[in-house]
Amino acid sequence: MAEKLTGAARDEALTDLREAGWAEVEGRDAIQKTFQFKNFTRAFGWMTQVAIVAEKMNHHPEWSNVYKTVEVTLATHDVDGLSPLDVELARKMDRLAG
Amino acid sequence: MAEKLTGAARDEALTDLREAGWAEVEGRDAIQKTFQFKNFTRAFGWMTQVAIVAEKMNHHPEWSNVYKTVEVTLATHDVDGLSPLDVELARKMDRLAG
C-alpha cells in the first residue's frame, strides 16, 4: 500500500517534477502536465505505452486526449493525495514521451 | 469535407443517438456519452479499437479516462458543430463497446 508523500520527501519530489513540467493542481493534492505530440497517432501511441506501464503498476492516470494533446492528472486514491507511485508514473511518462 | 447536420436529418440522428445513451452538450453543438467498462484494461482496450477507427476516419474524439470510465465528446471542428462524421463515430463506438 502506498504512503502519502509528506515533508522533505514531498518537497524534493515536487522540485524535480516541476523542473520536468509538472504542476500542482489547485485545491487538490495532485499533479498535472500537458503532453503535446506530433499528431493523434503519436499521442495515442504514447498513451498505449503508458497504459501498459500503469496497469503493471496497478496505478492509473486520470487523462484526457484531444487530437495530439494529452492532459494528465496523477494522484493516489488510497491516500487521497500524492504518493511515491505518482512520482514513479510521472517519471515513466516523461521517459516514454522522450 | 463534412457538412453540418441541420433540420430533419439532425433531429433524426439525435433521436437515435439519445436512445443509445448520447446527450447533447449544454452550450455547444456536440454530443457526449459516458462509457463504463469492467476494469482499466477493458476501458483502454476499447479506446484502442476506437483510436484506430477514428484515425482511419480522420475524425477524432475528445475523451477522458479515469480507470474504467471513459467520457466522450464528439463534434466536428471544421463545421463548428455536429456532422454525419460524429453520428458515424458514435455508432462505431457503441458497436465496439458491445
PDB file of C-alpha atoms in Angstrom:
ATOM      1  CA  MET A   1       0.000   0.000   0.000  1.00  0.00           C
ATOM      2  CA  ALA A   2       1.258   3.453  -0.939  1.00  0.00           C
ATOM      3  CA  GLU A   3       2.059   6.064   1.701  1.00  0.00           C
ATOM      4  CA  LYS A   4       1.223   9.714   1.311  1.00  0.00           C
ATOM      5  CA  LEU A   5       4.172  11.901   0.340  1.00  0.00           C
ATOM      6  CA  THR A   6       4.885  14.456   3.047  1.00  0.00           C
ATOM      7  CA  GLY A   7       7.612  16.727   4.334  1.00  0.00           C
ATOM      8  CA  ALA A   8      11.047  16.817   2.765  1.00  0.00           C
ATOM      9  CA  ALA A   9      10.438  13.796   0.522  1.00  0.00           C
ATOM     10  CA  ARG A  10       7.395  15.545  -0.944  1.00  0.00           C
ATOM     11  CA  ASP A  11       9.266  18.838  -1.427  1.00  0.00           C
ATOM     12  CA  GLU A  12      12.156  17.092  -3.126  1.00  0.00           C
ATOM     13  CA  ALA A  13       9.902  15.090  -5.451  1.00  0.00           C
ATOM     14  CA  LEU A  14       7.889  18.178  -6.380  1.00  0.00           C
ATOM     15  CA  THR A  15      11.024  20.181  -7.141  1.00  0.00           C
ATOM     16  CA  ASP A  16      12.151  17.534  -9.612  1.00  0.00           C
ATOM     17  CA  LEU A  17       8.682  17.192 -11.119  1.00  0.00           C
ATOM     18  CA  ARG A  18       8.280  20.974 -11.559  1.00  0.00           C
ATOM     19  CA  GLU A  19      11.542  21.039 -13.490  1.00  0.00           C
ATOM     20  CA  ALA A  20      10.061  18.352 -15.752  1.00  0.00           C
ATOM     21  CA  GLY A  21       6.951  20.446 -16.412  1.00  0.00           C
ATOM     22  CA  TRP A  22       4.564  19.039 -13.821  1.00  0.00           C
ATOM     23  CA  ALA A  23       2.466  21.418 -11.709  1.00  0.00           C
ATOM     24  CA  GLU A  24       0.423  21.021  -8.556  1.00  0.00           C
ATOM     25  CA  VAL A  25      -3.334  21.011  -9.073  1.00  0.00           C
ATOM     26  CA  GLU A  26      -5.116  23.863  -7.319  1.00  0.00           C
ATOM     27  CA  GLY A  27      -7.349  22.726  -4.495  1.00  0.00           C
ATOM     28  CA  ARG A  28      -6.263  19.109  -4.713  1.00  0.00           C
ATOM     29  CA  ASP A  29      -3.172  17.143  -3.686  1.00  0.00           C
ATOM     30  CA  ALA A  30      -2.366  16.025  -7.227  1.00  0.00           C
ATOM     31  CA  ILE A  31      -0.038  16.906 -10.099  1.00  0.00           C
ATOM     32  CA  GLN A  32      -0.810  17.621 -13.729  1.00  0.00           C
ATOM     33  CA  LYS A  33       1.016  18.013 -17.011  1.00  0.00           C
ATOM     34  CA  THR A  34       0.001  18.578 -20.622  1.00  0.00           C
ATOM     35  CA  PHE A  35       1.821  16.484 -23.222  1.00  0.00           C
ATOM     36  CA  GLN A  36       1.896  17.541 -26.869  1.00  0.00           C
ATOM     37  CA  PHE A  37       2.716  15.197 -29.727  1.00  0.00           C
ATOM     38  CA  LYS A  38       3.114  15.471 -33.475  1.00  0.00           C
ATOM     39  CA  ASN A  39      -0.304  14.017 -34.258  1.00  0.00           C
ATOM     40  CA  PHE A  40      -3.046  11.743 -32.930  1.00  0.00           C
ATOM     41  CA  THR A  41      -1.211   8.514 -33.687  1.00  0.00           C
ATOM     42  CA  ARG A  42       1.826   9.657 -31.728  1.00  0.00           C
ATOM     43  CA  ALA A  43      -0.358  10.862 -28.837  1.00  0.00           C
ATOM     44  CA  PHE A  44      -2.366   7.663 -28.646  1.00  0.00           C
ATOM     45  CA  GLY A  45       0.715   5.514 -29.170  1.00  0.00           C
ATOM     46  CA  TRP A  46       2.257   7.129 -26.110  1.00  0.00           C
ATOM     47  CA  MET A  47      -0.971   6.627 -24.161  1.00  0.00           C
ATOM     48  CA  THR A  48      -0.866   2.944 -25.079  1.00  0.00           C
ATOM     49  CA  GLN A  49       2.661   2.569 -23.749  1.00  0.00           C
ATOM     50  CA  VAL A  50       1.685   4.395 -20.570  1.00  0.00           C
ATOM     51  CA  ALA A  51      -1.469   2.282 -20.211  1.00  0.00           C
ATOM     52  CA  ILE A  52       0.563  -0.922 -20.136  1.00  0.00           C
ATOM     53  CA  VAL A  53       3.015   0.532 -17.618  1.00  0.00           C
ATOM     54  CA  ALA A  54       0.146   1.858 -15.471  1.00  0.00           C
ATOM     55  CA  GLU A  55      -1.658  -1.474 -15.479  1.00  0.00           C
ATOM     56  CA  LYS A  56       1.542  -3.251 -14.437  1.00  0.00           C
ATOM     57  CA  MET A  57       1.969  -0.726 -11.592  1.00  0.00           C
ATOM     58  CA  ASN A  58      -1.724  -1.059 -10.756  1.00  0.00           C
ATOM     59  CA  HIS A  59      -1.664   2.732 -10.643  1.00  0.00           C
ATOM     60  CA  HIS A  60      -3.649   4.558 -13.296  1.00  0.00           C
ATOM     61  CA  PRO A  61      -3.658   8.153 -14.540  1.00  0.00           C
ATOM     62  CA  GLU A  62      -6.627  10.448 -14.989  1.00  0.00           C
ATOM     63  CA  TRP A  63      -6.171  11.728 -18.516  1.00  0.00           C
ATOM     64  CA  SER A  64      -7.904  13.354 -21.424  1.00  0.00           C
ATOM     65  CA  ASN A  65      -6.981  13.438 -25.087  1.00  0.00           C
ATOM     66  CA  VAL A  66      -7.930  15.864 -27.840  1.00  0.00           C
ATOM     67  CA  TYR A  67      -6.145  15.041 -31.088  1.00  0.00           C
ATOM     68  CA  LYS A  68      -2.417  15.495 -30.370  1.00  0.00           C
ATOM     69  CA  THR A  69      -2.751  16.771 -26.801  1.00  0.00           C
ATOM     70  CA  VAL A  70      -2.940  14.645 -23.647  1.00  0.00           C
ATOM     71  CA  GLU A  71      -3.670  16.228 -20.258  1.00  0.00           C
ATOM     72  CA  VAL A  72      -2.657  14.061 -17.313  1.00  0.00           C
ATOM     73  CA  THR A  73      -3.535  14.295 -13.622  1.00  0.00           C
ATOM     74  CA  LEU A  74      -1.869  11.997 -11.117  1.00  0.00           C
ATOM     75  CA  ALA A  75      -2.924  11.280  -7.550  1.00  0.00           C
ATOM     76  CA  THR A  76      -3.248   8.207  -5.374  1.00  0.00           C
ATOM     77  CA  HIS A  77      -6.812   7.392  -4.419  1.00  0.00           C
ATOM     78  CA  ASP A  78      -5.883   5.264  -1.420  1.00  0.00           C
ATOM     79  CA  VAL A  79      -4.024   8.106   0.296  1.00  0.00           C
ATOM     80  CA  ASP A  80      -6.223  10.917  -1.042  1.00  0.00           C
ATOM     81  CA  GLY A  81      -3.135  12.714  -2.366  1.00  0.00           C
ATOM     82  CA  LEU A  82       0.323  12.232  -3.797  1.00  0.00           C
ATOM     83  CA  SER A  83       2.340   9.094  -3.132  1.00  0.00           C
ATOM     84  CA  PRO A  84       5.625   7.742  -4.495  1.00  0.00           C
ATOM     85  CA  LEU A  85       3.551   5.880  -7.102  1.00  0.00           C
ATOM     86  CA  ASP A  86       2.625   9.200  -8.701  1.00  0.00           C
ATOM     87  CA  VAL A  87       6.237  10.287  -8.831  1.00  0.00           C
ATOM     88  CA  GLU A  88       7.210   6.969 -10.404  1.00  0.00           C
ATOM     89  CA  LEU A  89       4.426   7.081 -13.000  1.00  0.00           C
ATOM     90  CA  ALA A  90       5.189  10.726 -13.830  1.00  0.00           C
ATOM     91  CA  ARG A  91       8.835   9.877 -14.482  1.00  0.00           C
ATOM     92  CA  LYS A  92       7.893   6.887 -16.630  1.00  0.00           C
ATOM     93  CA  MET A  93       5.506   9.059 -18.649  1.00  0.00           C
ATOM     94  CA  ASP A  94       8.233  11.640 -19.209  1.00  0.00           C
ATOM     95  CA  ARG A  95      10.702   8.971 -20.258  1.00  0.00           C
ATOM     96  CA  LEU A  96       8.227   7.402 -22.698  1.00  0.00           C
ATOM     97  CA  ALA A  97       7.467  10.823 -24.177  1.00  0.00           C
ATOM     98  CA  GLY A  98      11.203  11.036 -24.796  1.00  0.00           C
TER      99      GLY A  98
ATOM    100  CA  MET B   1     -15.371  17.853 -46.146  1.00  0.00           C
ATOM    101  CA  ALA B   2     -18.151  17.256 -43.626  1.00  0.00           C
ATOM    102  CA  GLU B   3     -21.357  19.274 -43.678  1.00  0.00           C
ATOM    103  CA  LYS B   4     -23.071  20.496 -40.540  1.00  0.00           C
ATOM    104  CA  LEU B   5     -26.092  18.431 -39.517  1.00  0.00           C
ATOM    105  CA  THR B   6     -29.238  20.553 -39.625  1.00  0.00           C
ATOM    106  CA  GLY B   7     -33.016  20.255 -39.794  1.00  0.00           C
ATOM    107  CA  ALA B   8     -34.743  16.901 -40.041  1.00  0.00           C
ATOM    108  CA  ALA B   9     -31.527  14.943 -40.602  1.00  0.00           C
ATOM    109  CA  ARG B  10     -30.138  16.355 -37.352  1.00  0.00           C
ATOM    110  CA  ASP B  11     -33.350  15.641 -35.431  1.00  0.00           C
ATOM    111  CA  GLU B  12     -33.473  12.071 -36.695  1.00  0.00           C
ATOM    112  CA  ALA B  13     -29.816  11.408 -35.885  1.00  0.00           C
ATOM    113  CA  LEU B  14     -30.186  12.874 -32.392  1.00  0.00           C
ATOM    114  CA  THR B  15     -33.289  10.804 -31.669  1.00  0.00           C
ATOM    115  CA  ASP B  16     -31.366   7.624 -32.467  1.00  0.00           C
ATOM    116  CA  LEU B  17     -28.316   8.750 -30.511  1.00  0.00           C
ATOM    117  CA  ARG B  18     -30.384   9.687 -27.431  1.00  0.00           C
ATOM    118  CA  GLU B  19     -31.840   6.191 -27.429  1.00  0.00           C
ATOM    119  CA  ALA B  20     -28.268   4.867 -27.414  1.00  0.00           C
ATOM    120  CA  GLY B  21     -27.378   6.987 -24.385  1.00  0.00           C
ATOM    121  CA  TRP B  22     -25.830  10.033 -26.062  1.00  0.00           C
ATOM    122  CA  ALA B  23     -26.804  13.512 -24.881  1.00  0.00           C
ATOM    123  CA  GLU B  24     -26.374  16.981 -26.317  1.00  0.00           C
ATOM    124  CA  VAL B  25     -23.710  19.097 -24.627  1.00  0.00           C
ATOM    125  CA  GLU B  26     -25.071  22.242 -22.995  1.00  0.00           C
ATOM    126  CA  GLY B  27     -23.896  25.419 -24.684  1.00  0.00           C
ATOM    127  CA  ARG B  28     -22.147  23.609 -27.522  1.00  0.00           C
ATOM    128  CA  ASP B  29     -23.252  21.778 -30.663  1.00  0.00           C
ATOM    129  CA  ALA B  30     -21.753  18.461 -29.615  1.00  0.00           C
ATOM    130  CA  ILE B  31     -22.776  15.130 -28.107  1.00  0.00           C
ATOM    131  CA  GLN B  32     -21.410  13.249 -25.135  1.00  0.00           C
ATOM    132  CA  LYS B  33     -21.649   9.837 -23.541  1.00  0.00           C
ATOM    133  CA  THR B  34     -20.017   8.104 -20.596  1.00  0.00           C
ATOM    134  CA  PHE B  35     -18.875   4.527 -21.188  1.00  0.00           C
ATOM    135  CA  GLN B  36     -18.274   2.171 -18.259  1.00  0.00           C
ATOM    136  CA  PHE B  37     -16.196  -0.982 -18.507  1.00  0.00           C
ATOM    137  CA  LYS B  38     -15.263  -3.830 -16.193  1.00  0.00           C
ATOM    138  CA  ASN B  39     -11.777  -2.515 -15.468  1.00  0.00           C
ATOM    139  CA  PHE B  40      -8.963  -0.356 -16.877  1.00  0.00           C
ATOM    140  CA  THR B  41      -7.757  -2.946 -19.383  1.00  0.00           C
ATOM    141  CA  ARG B  42     -11.237  -3.249 -20.875  1.00  0.00           C
ATOM    142  CA  ALA B  43     -11.667   0.525 -20.970  1.00  0.00           C
ATOM    143  CA  PHE B  44      -8.314   1.174 -22.610  1.00  0.00           C
ATOM    144  CA  GLY B  45      -8.719  -1.801 -24.943  1.00  0.00           C
ATOM    145  CA  TRP B  46     -11.932  -0.218 -26.217  1.00  0.00           C
ATOM    146  CA  MET B  47     -10.201   3.148 -26.555  1.00  0.00           C
ATOM    147  CA  THR B  48      -7.501   1.480 -28.641  1.00  0.00           C
ATOM    148  CA  GLN B  49     -10.067  -0.016 -31.015  1.00  0.00           C
ATOM    149  CA  VAL B  50     -11.800   3.360 -31.277  1.00  0.00           C
ATOM    150  CA  ALA B  51      -8.475   5.144 -31.815  1.00  0.00           C
ATOM    151  CA  ILE B  52      -7.720   3.030 -34.885  1.00  0.00           C
ATOM    152  CA  VAL B  53     -11.218   3.566 -36.283  1.00  0.00           C
ATOM    153  CA  ALA B  54     -11.012   7.311 -35.586  1.00  0.00           C
ATOM    154  CA  GLU B  55      -7.617   7.634 -37.259  1.00  0.00           C
ATOM    155  CA  LYS B  56      -8.941   5.817 -40.339  1.00  0.00           C
ATOM    156  CA  MET B  57     -11.929   8.194 -40.438  1.00  0.00           C
ATOM    157  CA  ASN B  58      -9.594  11.117 -39.784  1.00  0.00           C
ATOM    158  CA  HIS B  59     -12.168  12.136 -37.200  1.00  0.00           C
ATOM    159  CA  HIS B  60     -11.104  12.049 -33.560  1.00  0.00           C
ATOM    160  CA  PRO B  61     -12.991  12.118 -30.283  1.00  0.00           C
ATOM    161  CA  GLU B  62     -12.392  14.330 -27.278  1.00  0.00           C
ATOM    162  CA  TRP B  63     -12.238  11.873 -24.432  1.00  0.00           C
ATOM    163  CA  SER B  64     -11.101  11.383 -20.882  1.00  0.00           C
ATOM    164  CA  ASN B  65     -10.416   8.208 -18.957  1.00  0.00           C
ATOM    165  CA  VAL B  66     -10.356   7.526 -15.241  1.00  0.00           C
ATOM    166  CA  TYR B  67      -9.791   3.826 -14.515  1.00  0.00           C
ATOM    167  CA  LYS B  68     -12.798   2.013 -16.005  1.00  0.00           C
ATOM    168  CA  THR B  69     -14.741   5.082 -17.139  1.00  0.00           C
ATOM    169  CA  VAL B  70     -14.385   6.885 -20.474  1.00  0.00           C
ATOM    170  CA  GLU B  71     -16.194  10.168 -21.122  1.00  0.00           C
ATOM    171  CA  VAL B  72     -16.526  11.007 -24.805  1.00  0.00           C
ATOM    172  CA  THR B  73     -17.470  14.259 -26.546  1.00  0.00           C
ATOM    173  CA  LEU B  74     -17.976  14.332 -30.299  1.00  0.00           C
ATOM    174  CA  ALA B  75     -18.132  17.380 -32.562  1.00  0.00           C
ATOM    175  CA  THR B  76     -16.692  18.331 -35.940  1.00  0.00           C
ATOM    176  CA  HIS B  77     -14.164  21.129 -35.749  1.00  0.00           C
ATOM    177  CA  ASP B  78     -14.485  22.092 -39.430  1.00  0.00           C
ATOM    178  CA  VAL B  79     -18.211  22.824 -39.138  1.00  0.00           C
ATOM    179  CA  ASP B  80     -18.119  24.042 -35.515  1.00  0.00           C
ATOM    180  CA  GLY B  81     -20.833  21.544 -34.610  1.00  0.00           C
ATOM    181  CA  LEU B  82     -22.264  18.139 -35.356  1.00  0.00           C
ATOM    182  CA  SER B  83     -21.744  16.464 -38.728  1.00  0.00           C
ATOM    183  CA  PRO B  84     -22.522  12.986 -40.066  1.00  0.00           C
ATOM    184  CA  LEU B  85     -18.971  12.033 -39.036  1.00  0.00           C
ATOM    185  CA  ASP B  86     -19.959  12.370 -35.382  1.00  0.00           C
ATOM    186  CA  VAL B  87     -23.004  10.172 -35.877  1.00  0.00           C
ATOM    187  CA  GLU B  88     -20.867   7.569 -37.636  1.00  0.00           C
ATOM    188  CA  LEU B  89     -18.164   7.598 -34.949  1.00  0.00           C
ATOM    189  CA  ALA B  90     -20.773   7.451 -32.161  1.00  0.00           C
ATOM    190  CA  ARG B  91     -22.352   4.362 -33.718  1.00  0.00           C
ATOM    191  CA  LYS B  92     -18.980   2.696 -34.197  1.00  0.00           C
ATOM    192  CA  MET B  93     -18.091   3.424 -30.550  1.00  0.00           C
ATOM    193  CA  ASP B  94     -21.374   1.888 -29.397  1.00  0.00           C
ATOM    194  CA  ARG B  95     -20.844  -1.183 -31.559  1.00  0.00           C
ATOM    195  CA  LEU B  96     -17.290  -1.682 -30.281  1.00  0.00           C
ATOM    196  CA  ALA B  97     -18.499  -1.326 -26.685  1.00  0.00           C
ATOM    197  CA  GLY B  98     -20.787  -4.249 -27.424  1.00  0.00           C
TER     198      GLY B  98
END
